[in-house]
CSV table of C-alpha atoms in Angstrom, one decimal:
chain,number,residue,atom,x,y,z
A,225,UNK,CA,-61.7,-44.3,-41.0
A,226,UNK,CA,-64.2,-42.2,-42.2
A,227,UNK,CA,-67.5,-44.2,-43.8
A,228,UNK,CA,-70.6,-42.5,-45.5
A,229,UNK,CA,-73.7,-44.7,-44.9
A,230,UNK,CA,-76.7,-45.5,-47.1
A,231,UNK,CA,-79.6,-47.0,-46.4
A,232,UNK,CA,-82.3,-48.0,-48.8
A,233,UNK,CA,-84.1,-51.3,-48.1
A,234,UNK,CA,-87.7,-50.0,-47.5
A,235,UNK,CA,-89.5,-46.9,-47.1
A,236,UNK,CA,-87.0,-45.2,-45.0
A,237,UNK,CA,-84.4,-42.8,-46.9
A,238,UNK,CA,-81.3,-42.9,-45.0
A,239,UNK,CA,-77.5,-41.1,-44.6
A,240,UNK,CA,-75.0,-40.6,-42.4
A,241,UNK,CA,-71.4,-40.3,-41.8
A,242,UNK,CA,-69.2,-42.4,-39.4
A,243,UNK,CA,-65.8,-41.8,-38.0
A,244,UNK,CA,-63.8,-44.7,-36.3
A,245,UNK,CA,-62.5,-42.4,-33.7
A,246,UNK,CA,-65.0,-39.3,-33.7
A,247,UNK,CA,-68.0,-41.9,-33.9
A,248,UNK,CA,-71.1,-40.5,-35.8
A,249,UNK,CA,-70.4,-37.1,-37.8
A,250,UNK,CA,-73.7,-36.6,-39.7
A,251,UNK,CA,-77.2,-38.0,-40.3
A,252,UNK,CA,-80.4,-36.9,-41.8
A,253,UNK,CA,-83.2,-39.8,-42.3
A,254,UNK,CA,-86.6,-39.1,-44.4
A,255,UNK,CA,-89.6,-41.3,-44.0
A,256,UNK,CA,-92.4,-42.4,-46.5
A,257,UNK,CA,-94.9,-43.8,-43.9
A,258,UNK,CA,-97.1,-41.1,-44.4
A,259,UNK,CA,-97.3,-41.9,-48.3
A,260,UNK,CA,-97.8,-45.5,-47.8
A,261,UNK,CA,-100.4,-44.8,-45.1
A,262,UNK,CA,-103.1,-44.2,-47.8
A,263,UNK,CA,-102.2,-47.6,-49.2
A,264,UNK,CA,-102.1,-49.3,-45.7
A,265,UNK,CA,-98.3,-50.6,-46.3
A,266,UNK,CA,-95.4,-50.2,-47.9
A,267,UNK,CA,-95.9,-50.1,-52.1
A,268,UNK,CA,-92.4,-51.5,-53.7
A,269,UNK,CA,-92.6,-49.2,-57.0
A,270,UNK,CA,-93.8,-46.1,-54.8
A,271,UNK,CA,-90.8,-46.6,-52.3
A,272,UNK,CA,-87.9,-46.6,-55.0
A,273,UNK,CA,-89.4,-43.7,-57.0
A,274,UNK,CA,-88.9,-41.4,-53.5
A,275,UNK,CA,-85.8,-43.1,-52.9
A,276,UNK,CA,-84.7,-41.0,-56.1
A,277,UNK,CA,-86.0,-38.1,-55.3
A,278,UNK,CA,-84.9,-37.6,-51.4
A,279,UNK,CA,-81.9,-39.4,-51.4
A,280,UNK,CA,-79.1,-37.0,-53.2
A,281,UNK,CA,-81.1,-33.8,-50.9
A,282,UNK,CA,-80.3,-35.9,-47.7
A,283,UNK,CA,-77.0,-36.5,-49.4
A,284,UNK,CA,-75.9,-32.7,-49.0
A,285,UNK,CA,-78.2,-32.2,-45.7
A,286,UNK,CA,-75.5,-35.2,-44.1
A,287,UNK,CA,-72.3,-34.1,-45.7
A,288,UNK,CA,-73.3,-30.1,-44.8
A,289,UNK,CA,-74.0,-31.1,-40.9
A,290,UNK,CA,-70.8,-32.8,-40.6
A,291,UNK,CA,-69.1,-30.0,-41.9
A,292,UNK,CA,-67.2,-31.8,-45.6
A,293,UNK,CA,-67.4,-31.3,-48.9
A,294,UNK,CA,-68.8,-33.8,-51.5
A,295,UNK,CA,-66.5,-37.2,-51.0
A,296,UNK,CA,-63.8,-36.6,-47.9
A,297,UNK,CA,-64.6,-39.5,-46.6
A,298,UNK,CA,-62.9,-42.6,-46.9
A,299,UNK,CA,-65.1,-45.5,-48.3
A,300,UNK,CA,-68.5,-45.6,-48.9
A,301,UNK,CA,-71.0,-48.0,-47.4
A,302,UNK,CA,-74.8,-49.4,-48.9
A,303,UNK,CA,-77.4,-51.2,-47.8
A,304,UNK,CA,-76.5,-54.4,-50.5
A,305,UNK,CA,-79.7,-56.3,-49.1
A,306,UNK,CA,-82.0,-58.1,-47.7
A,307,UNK,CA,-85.2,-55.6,-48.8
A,308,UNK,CA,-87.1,-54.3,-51.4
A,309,UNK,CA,-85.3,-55.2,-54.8
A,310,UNK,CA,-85.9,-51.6,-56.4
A,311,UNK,CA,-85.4,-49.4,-53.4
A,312,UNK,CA,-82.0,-51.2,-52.7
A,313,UNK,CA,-80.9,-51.0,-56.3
A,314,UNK,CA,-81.3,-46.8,-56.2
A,315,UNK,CA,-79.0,-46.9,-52.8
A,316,UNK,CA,-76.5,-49.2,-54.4
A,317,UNK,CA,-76.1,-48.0,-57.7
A,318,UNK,CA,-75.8,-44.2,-56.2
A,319,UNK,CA,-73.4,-45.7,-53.2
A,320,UNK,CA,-71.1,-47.6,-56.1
A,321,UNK,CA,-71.0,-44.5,-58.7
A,322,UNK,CA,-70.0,-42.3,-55.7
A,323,UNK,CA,-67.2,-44.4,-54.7
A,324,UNK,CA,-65.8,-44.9,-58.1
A,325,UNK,CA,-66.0,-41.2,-58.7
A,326,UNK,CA,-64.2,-40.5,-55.7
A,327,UNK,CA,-61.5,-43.6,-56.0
A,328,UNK,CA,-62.5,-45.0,-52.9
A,329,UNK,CA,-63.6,-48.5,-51.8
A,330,UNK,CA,-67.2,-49.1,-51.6
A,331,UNK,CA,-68.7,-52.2,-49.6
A,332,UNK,CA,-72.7,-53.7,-49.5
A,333,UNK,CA,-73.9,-54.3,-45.8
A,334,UNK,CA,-76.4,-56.3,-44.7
A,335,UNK,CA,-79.1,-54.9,-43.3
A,336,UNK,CA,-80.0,-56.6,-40.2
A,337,UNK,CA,-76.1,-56.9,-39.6
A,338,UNK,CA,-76.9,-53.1,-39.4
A,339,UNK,CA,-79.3,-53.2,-37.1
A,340,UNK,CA,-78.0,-55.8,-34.9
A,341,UNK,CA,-74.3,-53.5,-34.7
A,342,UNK,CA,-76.5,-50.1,-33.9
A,343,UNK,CA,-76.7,-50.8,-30.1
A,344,UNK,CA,-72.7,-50.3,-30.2
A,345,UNK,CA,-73.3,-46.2,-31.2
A,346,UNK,CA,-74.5,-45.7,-27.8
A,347,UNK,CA,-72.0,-44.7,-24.8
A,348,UNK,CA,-72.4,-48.2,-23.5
A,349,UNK,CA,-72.3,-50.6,-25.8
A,350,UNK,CA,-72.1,-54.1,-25.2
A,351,UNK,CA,-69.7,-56.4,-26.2
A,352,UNK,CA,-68.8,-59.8,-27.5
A,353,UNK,CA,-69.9,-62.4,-27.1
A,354,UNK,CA,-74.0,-61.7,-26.4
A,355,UNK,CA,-77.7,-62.9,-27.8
A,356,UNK,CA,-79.2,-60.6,-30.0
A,357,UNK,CA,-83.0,-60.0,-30.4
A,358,UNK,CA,-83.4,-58.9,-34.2
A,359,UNK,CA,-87.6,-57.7,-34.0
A,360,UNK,CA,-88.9,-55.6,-36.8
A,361,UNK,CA,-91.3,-55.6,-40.0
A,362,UNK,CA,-89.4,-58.1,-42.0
A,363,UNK,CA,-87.6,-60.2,-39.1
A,364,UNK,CA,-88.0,-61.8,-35.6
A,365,UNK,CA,-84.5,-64.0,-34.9
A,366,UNK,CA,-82.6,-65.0,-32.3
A,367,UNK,CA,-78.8,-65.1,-32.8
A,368,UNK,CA,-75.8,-66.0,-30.8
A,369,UNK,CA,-73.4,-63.4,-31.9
A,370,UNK,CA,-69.2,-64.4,-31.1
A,371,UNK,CA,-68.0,-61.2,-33.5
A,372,UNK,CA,-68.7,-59.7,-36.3
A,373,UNK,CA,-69.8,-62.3,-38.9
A,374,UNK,CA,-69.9,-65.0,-36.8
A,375,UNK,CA,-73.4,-65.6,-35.7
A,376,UNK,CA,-75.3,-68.5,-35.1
A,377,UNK,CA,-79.4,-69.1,-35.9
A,378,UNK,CA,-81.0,-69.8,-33.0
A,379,UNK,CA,-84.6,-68.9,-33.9
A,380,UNK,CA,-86.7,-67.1,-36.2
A,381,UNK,CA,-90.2,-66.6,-37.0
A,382,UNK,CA,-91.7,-69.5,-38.7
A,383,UNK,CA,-94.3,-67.3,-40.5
A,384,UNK,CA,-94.8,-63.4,-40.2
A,385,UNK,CA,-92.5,-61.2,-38.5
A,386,UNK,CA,-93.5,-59.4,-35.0
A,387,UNK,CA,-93.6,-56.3,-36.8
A,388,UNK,CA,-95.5,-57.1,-39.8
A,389,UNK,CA,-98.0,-59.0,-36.5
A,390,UNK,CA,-98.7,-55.7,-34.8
A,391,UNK,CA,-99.5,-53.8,-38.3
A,392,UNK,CA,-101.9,-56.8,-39.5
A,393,UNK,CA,-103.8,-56.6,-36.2
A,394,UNK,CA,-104.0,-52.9,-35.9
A,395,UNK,CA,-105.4,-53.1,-39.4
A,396,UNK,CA,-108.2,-55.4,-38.3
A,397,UNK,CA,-109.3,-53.0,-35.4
A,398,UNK,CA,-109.6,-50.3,-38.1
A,399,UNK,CA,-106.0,-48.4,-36.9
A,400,UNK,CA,-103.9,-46.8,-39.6
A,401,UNK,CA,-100.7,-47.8,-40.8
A,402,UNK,CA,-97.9,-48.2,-39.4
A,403,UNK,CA,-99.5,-50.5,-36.7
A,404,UNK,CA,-97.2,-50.7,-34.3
A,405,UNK,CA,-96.9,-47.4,-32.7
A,406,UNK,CA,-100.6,-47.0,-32.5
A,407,UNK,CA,-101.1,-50.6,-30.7
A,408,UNK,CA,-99.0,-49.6,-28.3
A,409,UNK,CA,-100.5,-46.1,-27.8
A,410,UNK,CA,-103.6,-47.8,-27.0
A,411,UNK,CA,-102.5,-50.3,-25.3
A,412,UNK,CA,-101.3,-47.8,-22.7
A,413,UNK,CA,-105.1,-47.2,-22.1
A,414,UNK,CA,-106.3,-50.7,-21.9
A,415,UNK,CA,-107.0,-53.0,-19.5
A,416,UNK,CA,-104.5,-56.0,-19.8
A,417,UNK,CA,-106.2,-58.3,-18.3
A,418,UNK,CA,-109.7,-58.1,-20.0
A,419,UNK,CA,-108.7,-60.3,-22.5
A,420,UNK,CA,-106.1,-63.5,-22.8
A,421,UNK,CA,-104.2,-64.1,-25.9
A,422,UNK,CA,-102.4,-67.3,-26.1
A,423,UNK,CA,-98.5,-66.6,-26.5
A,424,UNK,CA,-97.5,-69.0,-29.3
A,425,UNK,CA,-95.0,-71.9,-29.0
A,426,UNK,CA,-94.2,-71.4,-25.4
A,427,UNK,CA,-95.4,-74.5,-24.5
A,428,UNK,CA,-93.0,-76.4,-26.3
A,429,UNK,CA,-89.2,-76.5,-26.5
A,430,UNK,CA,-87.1,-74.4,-28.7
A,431,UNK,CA,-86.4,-70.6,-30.1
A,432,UNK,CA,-89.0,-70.3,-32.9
A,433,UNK,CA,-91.3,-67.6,-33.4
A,434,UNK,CA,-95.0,-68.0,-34.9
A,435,UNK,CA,-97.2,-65.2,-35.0
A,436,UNK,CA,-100.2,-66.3,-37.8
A,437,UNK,CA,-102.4,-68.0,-34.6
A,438,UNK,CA,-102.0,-65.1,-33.1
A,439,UNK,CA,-103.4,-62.5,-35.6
A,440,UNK,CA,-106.2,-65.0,-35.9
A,441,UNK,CA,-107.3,-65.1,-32.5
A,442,UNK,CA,-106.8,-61.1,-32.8
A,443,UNK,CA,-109.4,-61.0,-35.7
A,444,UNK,CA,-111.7,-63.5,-34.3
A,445,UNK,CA,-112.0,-61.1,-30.9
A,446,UNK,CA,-112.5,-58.3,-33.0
A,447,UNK,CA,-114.9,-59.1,-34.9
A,448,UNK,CA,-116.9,-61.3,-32.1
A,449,UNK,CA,-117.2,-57.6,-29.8
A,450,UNK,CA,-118.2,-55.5,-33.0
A,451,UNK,CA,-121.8,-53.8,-32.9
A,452,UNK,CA,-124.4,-54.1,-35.8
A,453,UNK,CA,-122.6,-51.8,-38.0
A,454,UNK,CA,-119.5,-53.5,-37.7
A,455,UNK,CA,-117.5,-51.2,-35.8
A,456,UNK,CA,-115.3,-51.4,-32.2
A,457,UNK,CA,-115.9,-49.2,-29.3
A,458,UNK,CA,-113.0,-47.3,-28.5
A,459,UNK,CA,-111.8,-49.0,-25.1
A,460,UNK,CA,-112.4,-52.2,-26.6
A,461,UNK,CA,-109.8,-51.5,-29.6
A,462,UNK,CA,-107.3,-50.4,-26.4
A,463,UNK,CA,-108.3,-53.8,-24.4
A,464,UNK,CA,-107.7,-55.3,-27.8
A,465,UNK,CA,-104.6,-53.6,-28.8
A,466,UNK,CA,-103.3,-54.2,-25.0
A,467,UNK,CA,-103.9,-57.9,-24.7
A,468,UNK,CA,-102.0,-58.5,-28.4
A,469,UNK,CA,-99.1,-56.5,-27.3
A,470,UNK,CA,-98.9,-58.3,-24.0
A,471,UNK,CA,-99.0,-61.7,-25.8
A,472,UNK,CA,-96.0,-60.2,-28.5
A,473,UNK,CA,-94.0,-59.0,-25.5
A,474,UNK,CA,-94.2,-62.4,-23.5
A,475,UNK,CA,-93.7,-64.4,-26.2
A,476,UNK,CA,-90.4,-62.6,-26.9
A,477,UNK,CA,-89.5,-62.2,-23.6
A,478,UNK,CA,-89.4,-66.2,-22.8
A,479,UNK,CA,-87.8,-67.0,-25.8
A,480,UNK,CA,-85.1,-64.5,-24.7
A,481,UNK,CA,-84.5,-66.2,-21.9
A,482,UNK,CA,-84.1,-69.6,-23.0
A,483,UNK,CA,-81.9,-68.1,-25.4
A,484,UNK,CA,-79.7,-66.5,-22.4
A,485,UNK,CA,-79.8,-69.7,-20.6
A,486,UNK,CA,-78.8,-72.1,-23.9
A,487,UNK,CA,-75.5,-70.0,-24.5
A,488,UNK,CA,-74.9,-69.4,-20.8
A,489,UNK,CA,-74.1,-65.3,-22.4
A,490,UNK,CA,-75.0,-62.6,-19.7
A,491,UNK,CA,-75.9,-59.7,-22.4
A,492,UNK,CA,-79.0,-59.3,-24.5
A,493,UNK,CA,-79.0,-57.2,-27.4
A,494,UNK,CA,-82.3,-56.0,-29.1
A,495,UNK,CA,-82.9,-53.9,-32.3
A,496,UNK,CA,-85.0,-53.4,-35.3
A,497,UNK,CA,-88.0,-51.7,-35.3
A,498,UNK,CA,-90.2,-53.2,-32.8
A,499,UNK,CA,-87.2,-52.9,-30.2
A,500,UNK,CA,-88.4,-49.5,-29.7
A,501,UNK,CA,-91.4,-50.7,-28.2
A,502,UNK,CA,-91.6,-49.5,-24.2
A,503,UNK,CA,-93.3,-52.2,-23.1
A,504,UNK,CA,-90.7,-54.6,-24.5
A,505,UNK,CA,-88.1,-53.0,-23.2
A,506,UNK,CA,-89.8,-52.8,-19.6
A,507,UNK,CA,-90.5,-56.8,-19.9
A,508,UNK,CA,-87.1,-57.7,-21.3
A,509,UNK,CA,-85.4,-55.3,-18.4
A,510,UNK,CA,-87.0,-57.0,-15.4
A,511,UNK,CA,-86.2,-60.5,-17.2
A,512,UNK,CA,-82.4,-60.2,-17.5
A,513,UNK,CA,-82.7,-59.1,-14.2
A,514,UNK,CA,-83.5,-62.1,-13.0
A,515,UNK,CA,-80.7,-63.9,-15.2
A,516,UNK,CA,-78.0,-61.6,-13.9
A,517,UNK,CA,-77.8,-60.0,-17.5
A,518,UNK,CA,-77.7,-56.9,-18.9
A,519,UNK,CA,-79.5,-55.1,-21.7
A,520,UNK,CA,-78.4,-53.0,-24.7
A,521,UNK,CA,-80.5,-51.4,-26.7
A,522,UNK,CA,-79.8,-48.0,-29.5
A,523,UNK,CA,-81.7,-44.9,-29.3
A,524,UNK,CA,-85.4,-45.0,-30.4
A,525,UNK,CA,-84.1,-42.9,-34.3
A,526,UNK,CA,-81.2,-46.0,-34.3
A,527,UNK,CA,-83.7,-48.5,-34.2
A,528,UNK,CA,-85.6,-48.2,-37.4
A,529,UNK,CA,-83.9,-47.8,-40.6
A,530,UNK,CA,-81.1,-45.7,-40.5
A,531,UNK,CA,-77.8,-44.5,-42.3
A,532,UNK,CA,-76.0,-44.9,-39.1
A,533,UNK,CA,-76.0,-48.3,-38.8
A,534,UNK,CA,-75.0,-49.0,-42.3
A,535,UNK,CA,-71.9,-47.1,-41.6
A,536,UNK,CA,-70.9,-48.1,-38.3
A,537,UNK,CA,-71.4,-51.9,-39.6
A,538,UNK,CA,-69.6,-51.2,-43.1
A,539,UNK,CA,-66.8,-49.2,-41.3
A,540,UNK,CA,-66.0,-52.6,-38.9
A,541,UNK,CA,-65.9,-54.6,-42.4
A,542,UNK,CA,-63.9,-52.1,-44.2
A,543,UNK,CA,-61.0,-51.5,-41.0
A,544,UNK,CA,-60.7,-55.7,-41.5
A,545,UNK,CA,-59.7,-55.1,-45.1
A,546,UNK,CA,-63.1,-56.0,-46.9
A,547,UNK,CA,-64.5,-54.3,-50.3
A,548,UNK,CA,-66.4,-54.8,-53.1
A,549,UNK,CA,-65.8,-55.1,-56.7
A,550,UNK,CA,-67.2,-52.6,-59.3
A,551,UNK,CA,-70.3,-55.1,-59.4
A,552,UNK,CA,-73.4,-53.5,-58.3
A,553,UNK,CA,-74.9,-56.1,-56.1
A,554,UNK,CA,-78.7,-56.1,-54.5
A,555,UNK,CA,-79.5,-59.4,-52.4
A,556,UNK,CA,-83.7,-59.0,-51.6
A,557,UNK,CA,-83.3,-62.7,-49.5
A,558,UNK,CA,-79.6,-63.0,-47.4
A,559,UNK,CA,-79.7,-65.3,-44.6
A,560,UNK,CA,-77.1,-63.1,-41.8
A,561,UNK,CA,-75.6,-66.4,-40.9
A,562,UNK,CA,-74.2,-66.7,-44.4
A,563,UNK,CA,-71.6,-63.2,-43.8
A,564,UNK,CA,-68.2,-63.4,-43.5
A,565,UNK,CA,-66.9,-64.0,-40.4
A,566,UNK,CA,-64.1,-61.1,-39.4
C-alpha cells in the first residue's frame, strides 16, 4: 500500500510518501522556526497562514522525488490532531479534498502515535511489545506499548513538557528560540558540575514528570549570577545551560528505568523532538545497558515533525481496514490511550 503523509500540527510543514513494501518513497519538510524566532515561540494564526502557502509546493517537491504523478498513491494520510487547531485544519481539509478527488480512502492520525511509530523506518526497528519515551514541546509520557493502539499511560508530565522546559529556560539566559538545541550546544562547553539542579520527583515513587520547579530554580540561578546590568557571562549561561540539561536527562533517564523494570519489557523506544537530544541518548544508552535492554531511536529529521511518520502510522491503520468518513475532523486535545486498538 502506497500512503501520502501530511503533517500539520505546529510550525513544521510536512510530506511524504510511504510504501508498505518499498518503505519511504518521498519527503520534503519546511520549517517556520526562523519566523517564530522573532516572536520567541510559535504564534497559532502565523503557523496556519504558512501552512497554506508551503504546503501544496512541498506537495509536488514529494510527489516529483518519488517519481508519480498527482494521486498514484493509494490512501491518503493527515495529521487529524492533537495540535494547533488552525494549522491542523489546513492539513486536514487539503488531505480530505485530495482523497475525495482521487476516490481513495483518507484516514486522520494521531500525532504522537506518529512519532512513537517513527523508530520503525529505521533498518532496525524494534518490536512489540516495548516502553516508549514520547519527549517533545507538547508532551513528556511514558507508555507501555502491546501493538498498535494498544497503549497504556504510565506517566506524563504533570505540568510543562520537557521540550517546552529547555525553550522557557534558554529564554531566561537570554538564548533565542528554539531553546533546546542551543542548551545543549552550550551545554557541551559547560562545566557539569558547577552547579546542582534538583531532578524533580525522583524521590518518590511513580512515572510522572514535573518540570515547573525546575525552570524556577533555572531562573532563580540566573538571575542570582547576573552583573549590574543584568546580563550573564558567557561560561556561566553554558554552566547554566549544562546543569539544566543534566537535571532533564537524569530525570528522564530514572523514570525510564522504572518504567523498564514495572513492565519487565527489554526495549525502550524514544521519539519526539527532544529524543534527538545527544546527551539523552548517551544517558539512556548506558542505562538499558545495565537493564539488559535495548534502544531504538529514528534519525535526527524523523524525530521532529515529519510527513513520514504520519504515513508510516496511517498506512499500519489503513492495511487493518480503518478510514474515515467524508467528515473533516481536527482533535487539538487526544489523549493516545483513547486510539483504536488494531
Amino acid at each position: 500500500m502506497r500512503v501520502l503523509g501530511i503533517e500539520t500540527s505546529c510550525d513544521e510543514t510536512g510530506v511524504a510518501i510511504y510504501d508498505s513494501e518499498k518503505g519511504l518513497l518521498g519527503d520534503a519538510l519546511y520549517s517556520q522556526v526562523k519566523m517564530h524566532a522573532e516572536y520567541g515561540g510559535v504564534v497559532p494564526e502565523l503557523a496556519s497562514r504558512d501552512h497554506v502557502r508551503k504546503l501544496l509546493p512541498l506537495l509536488d517537491e514529494t510527489f516529483a522525488k518519488a517519481g508519480l504523478e498527482k494521486g498514484d498513491v493509494d490512501a491518503v494520510a493527515y495529521t487529524s490532531g492533537p495540535g494547533l487547531i488552525g494549522a491542523l485544519m489546513v492539513g486536514a481539509s487539503t488531505g480530505r479534498s485530495m482523497a475525495m478527488a482521487w476516490g481513495k480512502p483518507a484516514i486522520g492520525v494521531h500525532h504522537m502515535e506518529g512519532h512513537l511509530l517513527a523508530p520503525m523506518l529505521e533498518e532496525n526497528p524494534p518490536e512489540f511489545p516495548f516502553v516508549a519515551l514520547l519527549v517533545s514541546g507538547g508532551h513528556t509520557q511514558l507508555v507501555q506499548v502491546d501493538g498498535i493502539g494498544h497503549y497504556t499511560l504510565l506517566g506524563e508530565s504533570l505540568d510543562d513538557a520537557a521540550g517546552e522546559a529547555f525553550d522557557k529556560a534558554a529564554k531566561m539566559m537570554g538564548l533565542d528560540y528554539p531553546g533546546g538545541p542551543l542548551i545543549a550546544k552550550h551545554a557541551a562547553m559547560g562545566d557539569r558540575t558547577r552547579f546542582r539542579f534538583p531532578r524533580p520527583m525522583t524521590d518518590r515513587p511513580g512515572m510522572d514528570f514535573s518540570f515547573s520547579g525546575l525552570k524556577t530554580f533555572t531562573l532563580n540561578t540566573a538571575n542570582s549570577h547576573r552583573d549590574e546590568a543584568g546580563t550573564l557571562d558567557k561560561q556561566t549561561i553554558c554552566d547554566i545551560a549544562a546543569a539544566f540539561e543534566e537535571a532533564v536527562v537524569d530525570t528522564l533517564a530514572i523514570k525510564c528505568r522504572r518504567a523498564l523494570q514495572h513492565t519487565g519489557f527489554k526495549q525502550l523506544v524514544i521519539a519526539g523532538g527532544v529524543s534527538a537530544n545527544q546527551r539523552l541518548r548517551e544517558r539512556l544508552d548506558v542505562m538499558v545497558q545495565k537493564e539488559r535492554a535495548e534502544l531504538f531511536y529514528a534519525r535526527p529529521e524523523f524525530c521532529t515533525d515529519n510527513g513520514a511518520m504520519i504515513a508510516f502510522a496511517g498506512c499500519q491503520r489503513l492495511k487493518a481496514g480503518l478510514h474515515d468518513d467524508l467528515t473533516i475532523v481536527t482533535k487539538p486535545r487526544w489523549p493516545l490511550d483513547t486510539l483504536e486498538a488494531i
